[in-house]
């Protein structure tokens, strides 16, 4: 139990540190999340505008694996919770697209195969899966003439 709370506190501090210095909030706790079973995965992301935090709760036994997006306002109010159990039990990375409109979950899907072992699913902030790419080794965004590539 202590480890779960400590990990979330670290996530919250990371969210605060990721905000631009001119907009940085005082270092304080925004809230805590407690889970009854399973664990909060070590991968998390803060949206580019600093308003959202995304993390994965890996269920234990038959409990589902869930991708959570919460507001970084005090209290960590849920924005969306997405059941990603059919996609993965082994999250590898969580990130936001550069515009902050989608959260991306990269997961191990073929660890022993000869193909790159990862796949990425993109979800909008309503919880709808809007894209999926893979197999891949890594995922990065780069600026392009029309936005982000």
Coordinates of N, CA and C in Angstrom, one line a residue:
X1 N 0.8 -1.2 0.0 CA 0.0 0.0 0.0 C 0.9 1.2 0.0
X2 N 1.9 1.3 0.9 CA 2.8 2.4 0.9 C 3.5 2.7 -0.4
X3 N 3.9 1.6 -1.1 CA 4.6 1.8 -2.4 C 3.7 2.4 -3.4
X4 N 2.4 2.0 -3.4 CA 1.5 2.6 -4.4 C 1.3 4.0 -4.2
X5 N 1.1 4.5 -2.9 CA 0.9 5.9 -2.6 C 2.2 6.7 -2.9
X6 N 3.4 6.1 -2.6 CA 4.6 6.8 -2.9 C 4.8 6.9 -4.4
X7 N 4.4 5.9 -5.2 CA 4.6 6.0 -6.7 C 3.7 7.1 -7.2
X8 N 2.4 7.2 -6.7 CA 1.5 8.2 -7.2 C 2.0 9.6 -6.8
X9 N 2.6 9.7 -5.6 CA 3.1 11.0 -5.2 C 4.3 11.4 -6.1
X10 N 5.1 10.5 -6.5 CA 6.2 10.8 -7.5 C 5.6 11.2 -8.8
X11 N 4.5 10.6 -9.2 CA 3.8 11.0 -10.5 C 3.3 12.4 -10.4
X12 N 2.8 12.8 -9.3 CA 2.2 14.1 -9.1 C 3.4 15.1 -9.1
X13 N 4.4 14.8 -8.4 CA 5.6 15.8 -8.4 C 6.1 15.9 -9.8
X14 N 6.2 14.8 -10.6 CA 6.6 14.8 -12.0 C 5.7 15.7 -12.8
X15 N 4.4 15.7 -12.6 CA 3.5 16.5 -13.3 C 3.7 18.0 -13.0
X16 N 4.0 18.3 -11.8 CA 4.3 19.7 -11.4 C 5.6 20.2 -12.0
X17 N 6.6 19.3 -12.0 CA 7.9 19.7 -12.5 C 7.8 19.9 -14.0
X18 N 6.9 19.2 -14.7 CA 6.8 19.3 -16.1 C 6.1 20.5 -16.6
X19 N 5.5 21.3 -15.7 CA 4.8 22.5 -16.1 C 5.9 23.6 -16.3
X20 N 5.7 24.5 -17.3 CA 6.6 25.6 -17.5 C 6.9 26.4 -16.2
X21 N 8.1 26.9 -16.1 CA 8.5 27.6 -14.9 C 7.6 28.8 -14.6
X22 N 7.2 29.5 -15.6 CA 6.4 30.7 -15.5 C 5.0 30.3 -14.9
X23 N 4.5 29.1 -15.1 CA 3.2 28.7 -14.7 C 3.3 27.6 -13.6
X24 N 4.4 27.4 -13.1 CA 4.6 26.3 -12.1 C 3.8 26.6 -10.8
X25 N 3.1 25.6 -10.4 CA 2.3 25.6 -9.2 C 3.2 25.4 -8.0
X26 N 2.9 25.8 -6.8 CA 3.7 25.5 -5.7 C 3.7 24.0 -5.5
X27 N 4.8 23.5 -5.1 CA 5.0 22.0 -4.9 C 4.1 21.5 -3.8
X28 N 3.1 20.8 -4.1 CA 2.2 20.3 -3.1 C 1.5 19.1 -3.7
X29 N 0.8 18.3 -2.9 CA 0.1 17.1 -3.3 C -1.2 17.5 -4.0
X30 N -1.5 17.0 -5.1 CA -2.8 17.2 -5.8 C -3.9 16.2 -5.3
X31 N -3.4 15.2 -4.7 CA -4.3 14.1 -4.3 C -3.6 12.8 -4.3
X32 N -4.3 11.7 -4.0 CA -3.8 10.4 -4.0 C -4.8 9.5 -4.7
X33 N -4.3 8.4 -5.2 CA -5.1 7.3 -5.8 C -4.7 6.1 -5.1
X34 N -5.7 5.4 -4.6 CA -5.4 4.1 -3.9 C -6.1 3.0 -4.8
X35 N -5.4 1.9 -4.9 CA -5.9 0.7 -5.6 C -6.1 -0.4 -4.7
X36 N -7.2 -1.2 -4.8 CA -7.4 -2.3 -3.9 C -6.7 -3.6 -4.4
X37 N -6.4 -3.7 -5.6 CA -5.7 -4.8 -6.1 C -4.9 -4.4 -7.4
X38 N -3.8 -5.2 -7.7 CA -3.0 -4.8 -8.8 C -2.0 -3.7 -8.4
X39 N -1.6 -2.9 -9.4 CA -0.6 -1.9 -9.1 C -0.7 -0.8 -10.1
X40 N -0.1 0.4 -9.8 CA 0.0 1.5 -10.7 C 1.3 1.3 -11.5
X41 N 1.3 1.2 -12.8 CA 2.5 0.9 -13.6 C 3.4 2.1 -13.5
X42 N 4.7 1.9 -13.7 CA 5.7 3.0 -13.6 C 5.6 4.0 -14.7
X43 N 4.9 3.7 -15.8 CA 4.8 4.6 -16.9 C 3.7 5.6 -16.7
X44 N 4.0 6.8 -17.0 CA 2.9 7.9 -16.9 C 3.3 9.0 -17.8
X45 N 2.4 9.9 -18.1 CA 2.7 11.1 -18.9 C 1.9 12.3 -18.4
X46 N 2.4 13.4 -18.7 CA 1.8 14.7 -18.4 C 1.5 15.4 -19.8
X47 N 0.3 15.9 -20.0 CA -0.1 16.5 -21.2 C 0.8 17.7 -21.5
X48 N 1.0 18.1 -22.7 CA 1.8 19.3 -23.0 C 1.4 20.6 -22.3
X49 N 0.1 20.8 -22.1 CA -0.4 22.0 -21.4 C -0.4 21.8 -19.8
X50 N 0.0 20.6 -19.4 CA 0.1 20.3 -17.9 C -1.2 20.1 -17.2
X51 N -2.3 20.0 -18.0 CA -3.7 19.9 -17.4 C -4.1 18.5 -17.1
X52 N -3.4 17.5 -17.7 CA -3.8 16.1 -17.6 C -2.6 15.2 -17.2
X53 N -2.9 14.2 -16.5 CA -1.9 13.1 -16.1 C -2.5 11.8 -16.5
X54 N -1.7 11.0 -17.3 CA -2.2 9.7 -17.7 C -1.3 8.6 -17.0
X55 N -1.9 7.6 -16.5 CA -1.2 6.5 -15.9 C -2.0 5.2 -16.2
X56 N -1.3 4.0 -15.9 CA -1.9 2.7 -16.1 C -2.1 2.0 -14.8
X57 N -3.3 1.5 -14.5 CA -3.5 0.6 -13.4 C -3.6 -0.8 -13.9
X58 N -2.6 -1.6 -13.6 CA -2.6 -3.0 -14.0 C -3.4 -3.9 -13.0
X59 N -4.4 -4.5 -13.5 CA -5.2 -5.3 -12.6 C -4.6 -6.6 -12.1
X60 N -5.0 -7.2 -11.1 CA -4.5 -8.4 -10.5 C -5.5 -9.5 -10.8
X61 N -5.1 -10.7 -11.2 CA -6.0 -11.8 -11.5 C -6.9 -11.5 -12.7
X62 N -8.2 -11.5 -12.5 CA -9.1 -11.2 -13.5 C -9.5 -9.7 -13.6
X63 N -8.9 -8.9 -12.8 CA -9.2 -7.4 -12.8 C -8.6 -6.8 -14.1
X64 N -9.3 -5.9 -14.7 CA -8.8 -5.3 -16.0 C -7.7 -4.4 -15.8
X65 N -6.9 -4.2 -16.9 CA -5.9 -3.2 -16.9 C -6.5 -1.9 -17.5
X66 N -6.4 -0.8 -16.8 CA -7.1 0.4 -17.1 C -6.1 1.6 -17.4
X67 N -6.4 2.3 -18.4 CA -5.6 3.6 -18.7 C -6.4 4.7 -18.1
X68 N -5.9 5.5 -17.2 CA -6.6 6.6 -16.5 C -6.0 7.9 -17.0
X69 N -6.9 8.8 -17.3 CA -6.5 10.2 -17.6 C -7.2 11.0 -16.6
X70 N -6.5 11.8 -15.8 CA -7.1 12.6 -14.7 C -6.6 14.1 -14.9
X71 N -7.4 15.0 -14.3 CA -7.1 16.4 -14.3 C -6.0 16.6 -13.3
X72 N -5.1 17.5 -13.6 CA -4.0 17.8 -12.6 C -4.5 18.9 -11.6
X73 N -5.8 19.3 -11.7 CA -6.3 20.2 -10.7 C -6.4 19.4 -9.4
X74 N -6.3 20.1 -8.2 CA -6.4 19.4 -6.9 C -7.5 18.4 -6.9
X75 N -7.2 17.2 -6.4 CA -8.3 16.2 -6.3 C -8.1 15.1 -7.4
X76 N -7.4 15.4 -8.4 CA -7.1 14.4 -9.5 C -8.4 13.8 -10.0
X77 N -9.4 14.7 -10.4 CA -10.6 14.2 -10.9 C -10.5 13.4 -12.3
X78 N -11.1 12.3 -12.4 CA -11.0 11.5 -13.6 C -11.6 12.2 -14.8
X79 N -10.8 12.2 -15.9 CA -11.3 12.7 -17.2 C -11.9 11.5 -18.0
X80 N -11.2 10.4 -18.1 CA -11.6 9.2 -18.7 C -10.8 8.0 -18.2
X81 N -11.5 6.9 -18.1 CA -10.9 5.6 -17.7 C -11.2 4.7 -18.9
X82 N -10.1 4.1 -19.4 CA -10.2 3.2 -20.6 C -9.7 1.8 -20.3
X83 N -10.6 0.8 -20.5 CA -10.2 -0.6 -20.3 C -9.3 -1.0 -21.4
X84 N -8.0 -1.3 -21.2 CA -7.1 -1.7 -22.2 C -6.7 -3.1 -22.1
X85 N -7.5 -3.9 -21.3 CA -7.1 -5.3 -21.1 C -7.0 -6.1 -22.4
X86 N -7.9 -5.8 -23.4 CA -7.8 -6.6 -24.6 C -6.6 -6.2 -25.4
X87 N -6.0 -5.1 -25.1 CA -4.8 -4.6 -25.8 C -3.5 -5.1 -25.1
X88 N -3.4 -5.0 -23.8 CA -2.2 -5.4 -23.1 C -2.4 -5.6 -21.6
X89 N -1.5 -6.4 -21.1 CA -1.2 -6.5 -19.7 C 0.2 -6.0 -19.4
X90 N 0.9 -5.6 -20.4 CA 2.3 -5.2 -20.3 C 2.5 -3.9 -20.9
X91 N 2.1 -2.8 -20.3 CA 2.3 -1.5 -20.8 C 3.8 -1.1 -20.9
X92 N 4.2 -0.4 -21.9 CA 5.6 -0.1 -22.1 C 5.9 1.4 -21.9
X93 N 4.9 2.2 -22.4 CA 5.1 3.6 -22.4 C 3.7 4.3 -22.5
X94 N 3.5 5.5 -21.9 CA 2.3 6.3 -22.0 C 2.8 7.7 -22.4
X95 N 2.2 8.3 -23.4 CA 2.5 9.6 -23.8 C 1.3 10.3 -24.4
X96 N 1.4 11.6 -24.5 CA 0.3 12.4 -25.1 C 0.9 12.8 -26.5
X97 N 0.0 13.0 -27.4 CA 0.4 13.6 -28.7 C 0.7 15.1 -28.4
X98 N 1.5 15.7 -29.3 CA 2.0 17.1 -29.0 C 0.9 18.1 -28.9
X99 N -0.3 17.8 -29.5 CA -1.4 18.8 -29.3 C -2.2 18.5 -28.0
X100 N -1.9 17.4 -27.3 CA -2.5 17.1 -26.1 C -3.9 16.5 -26.2
X101 N -4.4 16.3 -27.4 CA -5.7 15.8 -27.7 C -5.9 14.3 -27.6
X102 N -4.8 13.6 -27.6 CA -4.9 12.1 -27.6 C -3.8 11.6 -26.6
X103 N -4.1 10.5 -26.0 CA -3.1 9.8 -25.1 C -2.8 8.5 -25.9
X104 N -1.5 8.1 -25.8 CA -1.0 7.0 -26.5 C -0.5 6.0 -25.5
X105 N -0.9 4.7 -25.7 CA -0.4 3.6 -24.9 C 0.4 2.7 -25.8
X106 N 1.7 2.6 -25.5 CA 2.6 1.7 -26.2 C 2.8 0.4 -25.4
X107 N 2.6 -0.8 -26.0 CA 2.7 -2.0 -25.2 C 3.5 -3.1 -25.9
X108 N 4.0 -4.0 -25.1 CA 4.6 -5.2 -25.6 C 3.5 -6.1 -26.1
X109 N 3.6 -6.5 -27.3 CA 2.6 -7.5 -27.9 C 3.2 -8.7 -28.4
X110 N 4.5 -8.7 -28.7 CA 5.2 -9.9 -29.3 C 6.6 -10.0 -28.8
X111 N 6.8 -10.1 -27.6 CA 8.2 -10.0 -27.0 C 9.1 -11.1 -27.5
X112 N 8.6 -12.2 -27.9 CA 9.5 -13.3 -28.4 C 9.5 -13.4 -29.9
X113 N 8.8 -12.6 -30.6 CA 8.7 -12.7 -32.1 C 9.9 -12.0 -32.7
X114 N 10.1 -12.3 -34.0 CA 11.2 -11.6 -34.7 C 10.8 -10.2 -35.1
X115 N 9.5 -9.9 -35.1 CA 9.1 -8.5 -35.4 C 9.3 -7.6 -34.3
X116 N 9.4 -6.3 -34.5 CA 9.5 -5.4 -33.4 C 8.3 -5.7 -32.4
X117 N 8.6 -5.7 -31.1 CA 7.6 -6.2 -30.2 C 6.6 -5.3 -29.7
X118 N 6.5 -4.1 -30.2 CA 5.6 -3.1 -29.6 C 4.5 -2.6 -30.6
X119 N 3.4 -2.2 -30.0 CA 2.3 -1.6 -30.8 C 1.8 -0.4 -30.0
X120 N 1.2 0.6 -30.7 CA 0.7 1.8 -30.0 C -0.8 2.0 -30.4
X121 N -1.6 2.2 -29.4 CA -3.0 2.6 -29.5 C -3.1 4.0 -29.1
X122 N -3.9 4.8 -29.9 CA -4.2 6.2 -29.7 C -5.6 6.3 -29.2
X123 N -5.9 7.0 -28.1 CA -7.2 7.3 -27.6 C -7.5 8.8 -27.5
X124 N -8.7 9.2 -27.8 CA -9.0 10.6 -27.6 C -9.4 10.7 -26.1
X125 N -9.7 11.9 -25.7 CA -10.0 12.2 -24.3 C -11.4 11.8 -23.9
X126 N -12.2 11.2 -24.8 CA -13.5 10.6 -24.5 C -13.3 9.1 -24.3
X127 N -12.1 8.6 -24.5 CA -11.9 7.2 -24.4 C -12.0 6.3 -25.6
X128 N -12.3 7.0 -26.7 CA -12.4 6.3 -28.0 C -11.1 6.0 -28.6
X129 N -10.8 4.7 -29.1 CA -9.6 4.4 -29.8 C -9.7 5.0 -31.2
X130 N -8.7 5.9 -31.5 CA -8.8 6.6 -32.8 C -7.7 6.1 -33.8
X131 N -6.7 5.4 -33.3 CA -5.7 4.9 -34.2 C -4.9 3.8 -33.5
X132 N -4.2 3.0 -34.3 CA -3.3 2.0 -33.8 C -2.2 1.8 -34.8
X133 N -1.0 1.7 -34.4 CA 0.1 1.5 -35.3 C 1.1 0.4 -34.7
X134 N 1.8 -0.3 -35.6 CA 2.7 -1.3 -35.1 C 2.8 -2.4 -36.1
X135 N 3.7 -3.2 -36.0 CA 4.7 -3.3 -35.0 C 5.7 -2.2 -35.1
X136 N 6.3 -1.8 -33.9 CA 7.3 -0.7 -33.9 C 8.3 -0.9 -32.8
X137 N 9.4 -0.2 -32.9 CA 10.5 -0.3 -31.8 C 10.3 0.9 -30.9
X138 N 10.0 2.1 -31.4 CA 9.8 3.3 -30.6 C 8.9 4.2 -31.3
X139 N 8.4 5.2 -30.6 CA 7.4 6.2 -31.2 C 7.8 7.6 -30.8
X140 N 8.1 8.4 -31.7 CA 8.4 9.8 -31.5 C 7.6 10.7 -32.4
X141 N 7.4 11.9 -32.1 CA 6.7 12.9 -32.9 C 7.7 13.9 -33.3
X142 N 7.5 14.4 -34.6 CA 8.4 15.5 -35.1 C 7.6 16.5 -35.8
X143 N 8.0 17.8 -35.7 CA 7.2 18.8 -36.3 C 7.3 18.7 -37.8
X144 N 6.2 19.0 -38.5 CA 6.0 18.9 -39.9 C 5.4 20.2 -40.4
X145 N 5.3 20.5 -41.7 CA 4.7 21.7 -42.2 C 3.3 21.8 -41.8
X146 N 2.5 20.7 -41.7 CA 1.1 20.8 -41.4 C 0.8 20.5 -40.0
X147 N 1.8 20.4 -39.1 CA 1.6 20.2 -37.7 C 2.6 19.2 -37.2
X148 N 2.2 18.0 -36.7 CA 3.1 17.0 -36.2 C 3.0 15.7 -37.1
X149 N 4.1 15.1 -37.3 CA 4.2 13.9 -38.1 C 4.4 12.7 -37.2

